[in-house]
Amino acid sequence: QLQLQESGPGLVKPWETLSLTCTVSGGSISSSSYYWGWVRQPPGKGLEWIGSIFYRGTTYYNPSLESRLVVSVDTSKNQFSLKLSSVTAADTAVYYCARQAGWGAPYFDYWGQGTLGTVSS
Amino acid sequence: EIVLTQSPGTLSLSPGERATLSCRASQSVTSSYLAWYQQTPGQAPRLLIFAASNRATGIPDRFSGGGSGTDFTLTISRLQPEDFAVYYCQQYDSSTWTFGQGTKVEIK
């Protein structure tokens, strides 16, 4: 059974960088059939797509976050990561990693449990 | 960017009733690229429907999806206690993925 697990510091100071890692188990991140994505959810609000990556390194970013965002992959560790710089309180959210499936990777079929990233001094 | 608008914001129904949720897109969405998710408090979203009308693995047949173009629906034929949750539609277009704002189905 495929499992995804987010990890990283839960508390980040304003204007610093939020760094999260998603570890994939029960399957290979190097499959050509899937993309791997990040989605976030501010407290009490809806879902927002952040960015996606293919195992060969091709990335797609939400235009509203692109200037502050880097998503990377480490196939040797079966992990992919997110770095969001210059964070503010508006970036406080539960951050989910997910597998994207289907032709063109249009939907998210497996999700991690999520990790709360809080921006506060 | 395609914007998805879900209605109603909140749906108050009793167990056993039928729920019909709407998702309207600001421009036409390829049916293959429209999905629905269920989220209960404190949990990650769960994929219900992909390609507008296909149930994901393990999803009961009381859940059905339909529609095309700019108008899509999620129907729950007979609400069970575990179905009271928030539902999101989601689309993919031109290397961008967007979600609707969600519909909360609550117990009346």
PDB file of C-alpha atoms in Angstrom:
ATOM      1  CA  GLN A   1       0.000   0.000   0.000  1.00  0.00           C
ATOM      2  CA  LEU A   2       1.440   3.360  -1.024  1.00  0.00           C
ATOM      3  CA  GLN A   3       2.082   5.744   1.853  1.00  0.00           C
ATOM      4  CA  LEU A   4       3.276   9.351   1.916  1.00  0.00           C
ATOM      5  CA  GLN A   5       4.622  11.089   5.011  1.00  0.00           C
ATOM      6  CA  GLU A   6       5.416  14.774   5.376  1.00  0.00           C
ATOM      7  CA  SER A   7       8.178  15.950   7.677  1.00  0.00           C
ATOM      8  CA  GLY A   8       9.874  19.205   8.592  1.00  0.00           C
ATOM      9  CA  PRO A   9       9.947  21.991  11.155  1.00  0.00           C
ATOM     10  CA  GLY A  10       6.492  22.942  12.322  1.00  0.00           C
ATOM     11  CA  LEU A  11       7.432  26.521  13.224  1.00  0.00           C
ATOM     12  CA  VAL A  12       9.166  29.033  10.970  1.00  0.00           C
ATOM     13  CA  LYS A  13       9.908  32.708  11.602  1.00  0.00           C
ATOM     14  CA  PRO A  14       8.551  35.393   9.251  1.00  0.00           C
ATOM     15  CA  TRP A  15      10.706  36.042   6.179  1.00  0.00           C
ATOM     16  CA  GLU A  16      12.533  32.730   6.645  1.00  0.00           C
ATOM     17  CA  THR A  17      12.196  29.573   4.513  1.00  0.00           C
ATOM     18  CA  LEU A  18       9.721  26.765   5.108  1.00  0.00           C
ATOM     19  CA  SER A  19      11.276  23.415   4.183  1.00  0.00           C
ATOM     20  CA  LEU A  20       9.249  20.200   4.021  1.00  0.00           C
ATOM     21  CA  THR A  21      10.011  16.697   2.785  1.00  0.00           C
ATOM     22  CA  CYS A  22       7.645  13.959   1.661  1.00  0.00           C
ATOM     23  CA  THR A  23       8.837  10.376   1.993  1.00  0.00           C
ATOM     24  CA  VAL A  24       7.136   7.840  -0.251  1.00  0.00           C
ATOM     25  CA  SER A  25       6.934   4.190   0.808  1.00  0.00           C
ATOM     26  CA  GLY A  26       5.291   1.163  -0.738  1.00  0.00           C
ATOM     27  CA  GLY A  27       6.059   2.356  -4.267  1.00  0.00           C
ATOM     28  CA  SER A  28       8.727   4.042  -6.355  1.00  0.00           C
ATOM     29  CA  ILE A  29       8.830   7.779  -6.891  1.00  0.00           C
ATOM     30  CA  SER A  30      10.636   7.024 -10.159  1.00  0.00           C
ATOM     31  CA  SER A  31       7.547   5.677 -11.906  1.00  0.00           C
ATOM     32  CA  SER A  32       6.823   7.356 -15.221  1.00  0.00           C
ATOM     33  CA  SER A  33       3.100   7.086 -14.509  1.00  0.00           C
ATOM     34  CA  TYR A  34       2.872   9.683 -11.773  1.00  0.00           C
ATOM     35  CA  TYR A  35       3.651  13.206 -10.707  1.00  0.00           C
ATOM     36  CA  TRP A  36       4.118  14.203  -7.080  1.00  0.00           C
ATOM     37  CA  GLY A  37       2.520  17.309  -5.656  1.00  0.00           C
ATOM     38  CA  TRP A  38       2.085  19.641  -2.721  1.00  0.00           C
ATOM     39  CA  VAL A  39      -1.273  21.056  -1.574  1.00  0.00           C
ATOM     40  CA  ARG A  40      -1.896  23.316   1.396  1.00  0.00           C
ATOM     41  CA  GLN A  41      -4.886  24.295   3.515  1.00  0.00           C
ATOM     42  CA  PRO A  42      -4.904  27.365   5.776  1.00  0.00           C
ATOM     43  CA  PRO A  43      -6.788  26.813   9.036  1.00  0.00           C
ATOM     44  CA  GLY A  44     -10.521  26.720   8.388  1.00  0.00           C
ATOM     45  CA  LYS A  45     -10.101  27.346   4.649  1.00  0.00           C
ATOM     46  CA  GLY A  46     -10.015  25.412   1.385  1.00  0.00           C
ATOM     47  CA  LEU A  47      -7.344  23.581  -0.579  1.00  0.00           C
ATOM     48  CA  GLU A  48      -4.663  25.290  -2.667  1.00  0.00           C
ATOM     49  CA  TRP A  49      -2.322  23.533  -5.102  1.00  0.00           C
ATOM     50  CA  ILE A  50       1.285  24.595  -4.512  1.00  0.00           C
ATOM     51  CA  GLY A  51       3.437  22.744  -7.018  1.00  0.00           C
ATOM     52  CA  SER A  52       4.193  19.421  -8.697  1.00  0.00           C
ATOM     53  CA  ILE A  53       7.237  17.479  -9.860  1.00  0.00           C
ATOM     54  CA  PHE A  54       8.051  14.533 -12.110  1.00  0.00           C
ATOM     55  CA  TYR A  55      10.814  12.153 -11.043  1.00  0.00           C
ATOM     56  CA  ARG A  56      13.076  13.456 -13.795  1.00  0.00           C
ATOM     57  CA  GLY A  57      12.829  16.928 -12.284  1.00  0.00           C
ATOM     58  CA  THR A  58      10.196  18.663 -14.402  1.00  0.00           C
ATOM     59  CA  THR A  59       8.311  21.087 -12.164  1.00  0.00           C
ATOM     60  CA  TYR A  60       5.058  23.042 -12.272  1.00  0.00           C
ATOM     61  CA  TYR A  61       4.325  25.810  -9.806  1.00  0.00           C
ATOM     62  CA  ASN A  62       1.286  27.788  -8.730  1.00  0.00           C
ATOM     63  CA  PRO A  63       1.848  31.189 -10.385  1.00  0.00           C
ATOM     64  CA  SER A  64       0.959  32.965  -7.151  1.00  0.00           C
ATOM     65  CA  LEU A  65       3.823  31.199  -5.320  1.00  0.00           C
ATOM     66  CA  GLU A  66       6.333  30.653  -8.110  1.00  0.00           C
ATOM     67  CA  SER A  67       8.717  33.453  -7.152  1.00  0.00           C
ATOM     68  CA  ARG A  68       9.203  31.954  -3.660  1.00  0.00           C
ATOM     69  CA  LEU A  69       8.950  28.244  -4.383  1.00  0.00           C
ATOM     70  CA  VAL A  70      11.311  25.404  -5.165  1.00  0.00           C
ATOM     71  CA  VAL A  71      10.142  21.783  -5.419  1.00  0.00           C
ATOM     72  CA  SER A  72      12.813  19.107  -5.836  1.00  0.00           C
ATOM     73  CA  VAL A  73      13.091  15.311  -5.939  1.00  0.00           C
ATOM     74  CA  ASP A  74      15.631  12.831  -4.562  1.00  0.00           C
ATOM     75  CA  THR A  75      15.000   9.499  -6.235  1.00  0.00           C
ATOM     76  CA  SER A  76      17.731   7.766  -4.213  1.00  0.00           C
ATOM     77  CA  LYS A  77      15.767   8.460  -1.041  1.00  0.00           C
ATOM     78  CA  ASN A  78      12.283   8.164  -2.623  1.00  0.00           C
ATOM     79  CA  GLN A  79      11.538  11.682  -1.445  1.00  0.00           C
ATOM     80  CA  PHE A  80      10.455  15.021  -2.812  1.00  0.00           C
ATOM     81  CA  SER A  81      10.702  18.349  -1.082  1.00  0.00           C
ATOM     82  CA  LEU A  82       9.302  21.863  -0.894  1.00  0.00           C
ATOM     83  CA  LYS A  83      11.087  25.097  -0.037  1.00  0.00           C
ATOM     84  CA  LEU A  84       8.967  28.228   0.321  1.00  0.00           C
ATOM     85  CA  SER A  85      10.967  31.368   1.026  1.00  0.00           C
ATOM     86  CA  SER A  86      10.103  34.732   2.599  1.00  0.00           C
ATOM     87  CA  VAL A  87       7.131  33.271   4.439  1.00  0.00           C
ATOM     88  CA  THR A  88       4.498  35.351   6.204  1.00  0.00           C
ATOM     89  CA  ALA A  89       1.538  34.512   8.426  1.00  0.00           C
ATOM     90  CA  ALA A  90      -0.506  33.936   5.264  1.00  0.00           C
ATOM     91  CA  ASP A  91       1.617  30.838   4.607  1.00  0.00           C
ATOM     92  CA  THR A  92       0.469  29.188   7.843  1.00  0.00           C
ATOM     93  CA  ALA A  93      -1.348  26.037   6.736  1.00  0.00           C
ATOM     94  CA  VAL A  94      -1.512  22.286   6.815  1.00  0.00           C
ATOM     95  CA  TYR A  95       0.779  21.120   4.023  1.00  0.00           C
ATOM     96  CA  TYR A  96      -0.076  17.871   2.244  1.00  0.00           C
ATOM     97  CA  CYS A  97       1.999  15.866  -0.190  1.00  0.00           C
ATOM     98  CA  ALA A  98       0.168  13.699  -2.695  1.00  0.00           C
ATOM     99  CA  ARG A  99       0.604  11.437  -5.700  1.00  0.00           C
ATOM    100  CA  GLN A 100      -0.880  12.636  -8.950  1.00  0.00           C
ATOM    101  CA  ALA A 101      -2.276  10.046 -11.312  1.00  0.00           C
ATOM    102  CA  GLY A 102      -4.051   9.752 -14.628  1.00  0.00           C
ATOM    103  CA  TRP A 103      -3.002  10.793 -18.120  1.00  0.00           C
ATOM    104  CA  GLY A 104      -1.458  14.204 -17.571  1.00  0.00           C
ATOM    105  CA  ALA A 105      -1.549  13.615 -13.782  1.00  0.00           C
ATOM    106  CA  PRO A 106      -4.849  15.474 -13.359  1.00  0.00           C
ATOM    107  CA  TYR A 107      -5.930  14.154  -9.973  1.00  0.00           C
ATOM    108  CA  PHE A 108      -4.489  13.368  -6.523  1.00  0.00           C
ATOM    109  CA  ASP A 109      -5.114   9.765  -5.527  1.00  0.00           C
ATOM    110  CA  TYR A 110      -2.889   9.197  -2.485  1.00  0.00           C
ATOM    111  CA  TRP A 111      -2.292  11.793   0.210  1.00  0.00           C
ATOM    112  CA  GLY A 112      -0.067  12.164   3.225  1.00  0.00           C
ATOM    113  CA  GLN A 113      -1.650  12.934   6.582  1.00  0.00           C
ATOM    114  CA  GLY A 114      -0.487  16.544   6.401  1.00  0.00           C
ATOM    115  CA  THR A 115       1.809  18.622   8.569  1.00  0.00           C
ATOM    116  CA  LEU A 116       1.039  22.013  10.093  1.00  0.00           C
ATOM    117  CA  GLY A 117       3.465  24.716   9.111  1.00  0.00           C
ATOM    118  CA  THR A 118       3.137  27.756  11.374  1.00  0.00           C
ATOM    119  CA  VAL A 119       4.769  31.093  10.610  1.00  0.00           C
ATOM    120  CA  SER A 120       5.334  33.054  13.792  1.00  0.00           C
ATOM    121  CA  SER A 121       8.069  34.986  15.530  1.00  0.00           C
TER     122      SER A 121
ATOM    123  CA  GLU B   1      -6.524  30.231 -14.740  1.00  0.00           C
ATOM    124  CA  ILE B   2      -9.783  28.319 -14.517  1.00  0.00           C
ATOM    125  CA  VAL B   3     -11.803  29.221 -11.422  1.00  0.00           C
ATOM    126  CA  LEU B   4     -14.149  26.636  -9.920  1.00  0.00           C
ATOM    127  CA  THR B   5     -17.202  27.850  -8.002  1.00  0.00           C
ATOM    128  CA  GLN B   6     -19.047  25.352  -5.837  1.00  0.00           C
ATOM    129  CA  SER B   7     -22.616  25.690  -4.646  1.00  0.00           C
ATOM    130  CA  PRO B   8     -24.211  25.732  -2.254  1.00  0.00           C
ATOM    131  CA  GLY B   9     -21.664  26.685   0.383  1.00  0.00           C
ATOM    132  CA  THR B  10     -23.478  24.564   2.959  1.00  0.00           C
ATOM    133  CA  LEU B  11     -26.062  21.846   2.431  1.00  0.00           C
ATOM    134  CA  SER B  12     -28.177  20.831   5.445  1.00  0.00           C
ATOM    135  CA  LEU B  13     -29.729  17.404   5.000  1.00  0.00           C
ATOM    136  CA  SER B  14     -30.842  14.382   7.016  1.00  0.00           C
ATOM    137  CA  PRO B  15     -29.390  10.885   6.783  1.00  0.00           C
ATOM    138  CA  GLY B  16     -31.025   8.968   3.965  1.00  0.00           C
ATOM    139  CA  GLU B  17     -31.653  12.078   1.866  1.00  0.00           C
ATOM    140  CA  ARG B  18     -30.132  12.795  -1.533  1.00  0.00           C
ATOM    141  CA  ALA B  19     -27.382  15.398  -1.865  1.00  0.00           C
ATOM    142  CA  THR B  20     -26.610  17.236  -5.091  1.00  0.00           C
ATOM    143  CA  LEU B  21     -23.473  19.389  -5.171  1.00  0.00           C
ATOM    144  CA  SER B  22     -22.569  21.725  -8.007  1.00  0.00           C
ATOM    145  CA  CYS B  23     -19.201  22.771  -9.429  1.00  0.00           C
ATOM    146  CA  ARG B  24     -19.165  25.464 -12.111  1.00  0.00           C
ATOM    147  CA  ALA B  25     -16.019  26.369 -14.051  1.00  0.00           C
ATOM    148  CA  SER B  26     -15.127  29.802 -15.415  1.00  0.00           C
ATOM    149  CA  GLN B  27     -14.302  28.132 -18.757  1.00  0.00           C
ATOM    150  CA  SER B  28     -14.731  24.702 -20.229  1.00  0.00           C
ATOM    151  CA  VAL B  29     -12.965  21.843 -18.432  1.00  0.00           C
ATOM    152  CA  THR B  30     -12.003  18.584 -20.100  1.00  0.00           C
ATOM    153  CA  SER B  31     -14.100  15.931 -18.380  1.00  0.00           C
ATOM    154  CA  SER B  32     -11.056  13.699 -17.977  1.00  0.00           C
ATOM    155  CA  TYR B  33      -9.544  16.409 -15.814  1.00  0.00           C
ATOM    156  CA  LEU B  34     -12.331  16.954 -13.249  1.00  0.00           C
ATOM    157  CA  ALA B  35     -12.211  15.252  -9.842  1.00  0.00           C
ATOM    158  CA  TRP B  36     -14.085  15.334  -6.536  1.00  0.00           C
ATOM    159  CA  TYR B  37     -12.716  14.853  -3.002  1.00  0.00           C
ATOM    160  CA  GLN B  38     -14.208  14.329   0.448  1.00  0.00           C
ATOM    161  CA  GLN B  39     -12.592  15.752   3.560  1.00  0.00           C
ATOM    162  CA  THR B  40     -13.616  15.026   7.148  1.00  0.00           C
ATOM    163  CA  PRO B  41     -12.277  17.087  10.080  1.00  0.00           C
ATOM    164  CA  GLY B  42      -8.603  16.525  10.802  1.00  0.00           C
ATOM    165  CA  GLN B  43      -8.155  14.215   7.817  1.00  0.00           C
ATOM    166  CA  ALA B  44      -6.515  14.515   4.447  1.00  0.00           C
ATOM    167  CA  PRO B  45      -8.788  14.784   1.413  1.00  0.00           C
ATOM    168  CA  ARG B  46      -9.884  11.501  -0.142  1.00  0.00           C
ATOM    169  CA  LEU B  47     -10.359  11.033  -3.877  1.00  0.00           C
ATOM    170  CA  LEU B  48     -13.984  10.121  -4.649  1.00  0.00           C
ATOM    171  CA  ILE B  49     -14.458  10.686  -8.370  1.00  0.00           C
ATOM    172  CA  PHE B  50     -11.976  11.157 -11.231  1.00  0.00           C
ATOM    173  CA  ALA B  51     -12.578  11.969 -14.879  1.00  0.00           C
ATOM    174  CA  ALA B  52     -15.910  13.531 -13.860  1.00  0.00           C
ATOM    175  CA  SER B  53     -17.803  10.256 -13.408  1.00  0.00           C
ATOM    176  CA  ASN B  54     -15.442   7.439 -12.397  1.00  0.00           C
ATOM    177  CA  ARG B  55     -15.477   6.264  -8.788  1.00  0.00           C
ATOM    178  CA  ALA B  56     -12.095   5.809  -7.170  1.00  0.00           C
ATOM    179  CA  THR B  57     -11.144   2.480  -5.659  1.00  0.00           C
ATOM    180  CA  GLY B  58     -13.306   1.549  -2.675  1.00  0.00           C
ATOM    181  CA  ILE B  59     -15.825   4.375  -3.094  1.00  0.00           C
ATOM    182  CA  PRO B  60     -19.443   3.229  -2.553  1.00  0.00           C
ATOM    183  CA  ASP B  61     -21.833   3.396  -5.483  1.00  0.00           C
ATOM    184  CA  ARG B  62     -24.071   5.910  -3.702  1.00  0.00           C
ATOM    185  CA  PHE B  63     -21.515   8.475  -4.907  1.00  0.00           C
ATOM    186  CA  SER B  64     -21.823   9.491  -8.539  1.00  0.00           C
ATOM    187  CA  GLY B  65     -20.411  12.267 -10.668  1.00  0.00           C
ATOM    188  CA  GLY B  66     -21.628  13.824 -13.863  1.00  0.00           C
ATOM    189  CA  GLY B  67     -21.575  16.835 -16.096  1.00  0.00           C
ATOM    190  CA  SER B  68     -19.423  18.312 -18.813  1.00  0.00           C
ATOM    191  CA  GLY B  69     -18.050  21.588 -20.108  1.00  0.00           C
ATOM    192  CA  THR B  70     -18.493  24.126 -17.337  1.00  0.00           C
ATOM    193  CA  ASP B  71     -21.071  22.375 -15.135  1.00  0.00           C
ATOM    194  CA  PHE B  72     -20.379  19.307 -13.034  1.00  0.00           C
ATOM    195  CA  THR B  73     -22.273  17.627 -10.213  1.00  0.00           C
ATOM    196  CA  LEU B  74     -21.580  15.215  -7.391  1.00  0.00           C
ATOM    197  CA  THR B  75     -24.574  13.255  -6.161  1.00  0.00           C
ATOM    198  CA  ILE B  76     -24.824  11.220  -2.982  1.00  0.00           C
ATOM    199  CA  SER B  77     -27.942   9.104  -3.395  1.00  0.00           C
ATOM    200  CA  ARG B  78     -28.672   8.291   0.256  1.00  0.00           C
ATOM    201  CA  LEU B  79     -26.613  10.103   2.860  1.00  0.00           C
ATOM    202  CA  GLN B  80     -24.925   7.932   5.442  1.00  0.00           C
ATOM    203  CA  PRO B  81     -23.635   9.357   8.763  1.00  0.00           C
ATOM    204  CA  GLU B  82     -20.042   9.140   7.516  1.00  0.00           C
ATOM    205  CA  ASP B  83     -20.870  11.255   4.436  1.00  0.00           C
ATOM    206  CA  PHE B  84     -21.295  14.481   6.390  1.00  0.00           C
ATOM    207  CA  ALA B  85     -18.103  16.261   5.378  1.00  0.00           C
ATOM    208  CA  VAL B  86     -16.685  18.928   3.076  1.00  0.00           C
ATOM    209  CA  TYR B  87     -16.497  18.178  -0.649  1.00  0.00           C
ATOM    210  CA  TYR B  88     -14.137  19.794  -3.152  1.00  0.00           C
ATOM    211  CA  CYS B  89     -14.061  19.718  -6.908  1.00  0.00           C
ATOM    212  CA  GLN B  90     -10.699  20.083  -8.673  1.00  0.00           C
ATOM    213  CA  GLN B  91      -9.586  20.566 -12.263  1.00  0.00           C
ATOM    214  CA  TYR B  92      -6.389  20.397 -14.304  1.00  0.00           C
ATOM    215  CA  ASP B  93      -5.611  22.616 -17.272  1.00  0.00           C
ATOM    216  CA  SER B  94      -2.374  23.837 -18.872  1.00  0.00           C
ATOM    217  CA  SER B  95      -0.113  22.534 -16.106  1.00  0.00           C
ATOM    218  CA  THR B  96      -2.195  24.205 -13.399  1.00  0.00           C
ATOM    219  CA  TRP B  97      -4.384  22.478 -10.836  1.00  0.00           C
ATOM    220  CA  THR B  98      -7.152  24.364  -9.021  1.00  0.00           C
ATOM    221  CA  PHE B  99      -9.745  23.487  -6.389  1.00  0.00           C
ATOM    222  CA  GLY B 100     -13.208  24.823  -5.726  1.00  0.00           C
ATOM    223  CA  GLN B 101     -13.846  26.491  -2.383  1.00  0.00           C
ATOM    224  CA  GLY B 102     -15.780  23.495  -1.046  1.00  0.00           C
ATOM    225  CA  THR B 103     -19.330  22.535  -0.068  1.00  0.00           C
ATOM    226  CA  LYS B 104     -20.037  21.474   3.490  1.00  0.00           C
ATOM    227  CA  VAL B 105     -22.698  18.794   3.888  1.00  0.00           C
ATOM    228  CA  GLU B 106     -24.018  19.022   7.417  1.00  0.00           C
ATOM    229  CA  ILE B 107     -26.621  17.145   9.416  1.00  0.00           C
ATOM    230  CA  LYS B 108     -29.960  18.918   9.511  1.00  0.00           C
TER     231      LYS B 108
END
